[in-house]
XYZ file of C-alpha atoms in Angstrom:
123
model
C 0.000 0.000 0.000
C 1.361 3.397 -0.993
C 1.573 5.800 1.934
C 3.071 9.259 2.450
C 3.565 10.495 6.016
C 4.088 14.226 6.562
C 5.665 15.701 9.675
C 7.503 18.737 10.997
C 4.837 21.419 11.091
C 4.302 23.775 13.994
C 3.737 27.356 15.052
C 6.460 29.934 14.564
C 6.808 33.679 14.623
C 7.297 35.664 11.413
C 10.876 35.322 10.259
C 11.187 31.887 11.798
C 12.096 28.574 10.182
C 10.690 25.062 9.955
C 11.672 21.908 8.114
C 8.928 19.614 6.869
C 9.541 15.956 6.143
C 7.628 13.376 4.139
C 8.422 9.662 4.203
C 7.214 7.343 1.484
C 6.143 3.737 2.006
C 4.999 0.967 -0.300
C 6.583 2.182 -3.537
C 9.985 2.811 -5.099
C 10.458 6.395 -3.946
C 13.418 7.173 -6.188
C 11.344 6.587 -9.337
C 8.926 9.483 -8.746
C 8.997 13.262 -8.941
C 7.555 14.764 -5.760
C 5.950 18.050 -4.743
C 4.814 20.045 -1.742
C 1.332 21.531 -1.927
C -0.346 23.748 0.661
C -3.888 24.760 1.428
C -4.756 27.809 3.491
C -8.126 28.128 5.230
C -10.846 28.981 2.754
C -8.566 28.591 -0.273
C -7.818 25.908 -2.819
C -4.627 23.842 -2.978
C -1.508 25.746 -4.017
C 1.542 24.079 -5.562
C 4.607 25.247 -3.603
C 7.676 23.371 -4.849
C 8.666 20.310 -6.840
C 11.709 18.102 -7.291
C 12.557 15.548 -9.934
C 13.124 11.889 -9.130
C 16.929 12.225 -9.047
C 16.814 15.302 -6.835
C 18.924 17.408 -9.175
C 16.187 19.684 -10.537
C 13.892 21.800 -8.382
C 10.998 24.168 -9.042
C 9.435 26.851 -6.829
C 6.370 29.039 -6.672
C 7.460 32.664 -7.027
C 6.219 33.595 -3.545
C 8.603 31.131 -1.858
C 11.688 31.438 -4.066
C 14.747 32.280 -2.014
C 13.013 31.296 1.226
C 12.075 27.618 0.762
C 14.292 24.723 -0.324
C 12.954 21.371 -1.457
C 15.231 18.352 -1.277
C 15.092 14.583 -1.044
C 17.094 11.647 0.244
C 16.292 8.624 -1.894
C 18.263 6.334 0.406
C 15.797 7.171 3.189
C 12.656 7.554 1.019
C 12.271 11.088 2.357
C 11.266 14.435 0.939
C 12.018 17.699 2.749
C 10.963 21.332 2.660
C 13.234 23.757 4.477
C 11.274 26.953 5.093
C 13.063 30.134 6.174
C 11.872 33.696 6.749
C 8.325 32.466 7.217
C 5.494 34.939 6.735
C 1.903 34.913 8.017
C 0.722 34.220 4.459
C 2.640 30.908 4.581
C 0.134 29.635 7.149
C -1.478 26.521 5.678
C -1.775 22.770 5.809
C 1.209 21.406 3.875
C 1.046 18.123 1.988
C 3.611 16.138 0.083
C 2.281 14.550 -3.084
C 3.564 11.915 -5.469
C 3.540 13.046 -9.089
C 2.168 11.021 -11.966
C 4.770 12.679 -14.194
C 6.706 15.912 -13.905
C 6.898 17.936 -10.683
C 6.786 21.220 -12.603
C 3.782 23.310 -11.643
C 2.386 23.466 -15.176
C 2.387 19.675 -15.565
C 1.985 18.375 -12.015
C -0.689 15.790 -11.416
C -0.798 13.716 -8.280
C -1.929 10.239 -7.360
C -1.075 10.040 -3.654
C -1.000 12.653 -0.882
C 0.273 12.725 2.660
C -2.075 13.471 5.534
C -0.760 17.017 5.855
C 1.142 18.927 8.518
C -0.008 22.314 9.808
C 2.245 25.360 9.591
C 1.103 28.456 11.458
C 3.047 31.713 11.289
C 1.865 34.204 13.850
C 3.229 36.784 16.253
């Protein structure tokens, strides 16, 4: 059974940092592009960042460029999102998602999602 388990969320003050983690089970992790998607209260899902299956190509939403870093460790079946200089508008439920194809925003389609981890940025 394919499973993605998200962790690492929390509450931080503006300017703070968090690192999210996603562990994959039940599939060959290194074969798939992966993404992070977030959903703020009252809004639809928003693609945040993507990484190809090798981990050598990354993509970012403009609003997080320079602040967030997506990475992966295929030996541990883990995906990460390092988030720095967090802003209140980053508050959302963050999900990792397995891509059917490319992790680029324009082409990303997903078949499995994690359960989500809450990030709250507030003073």
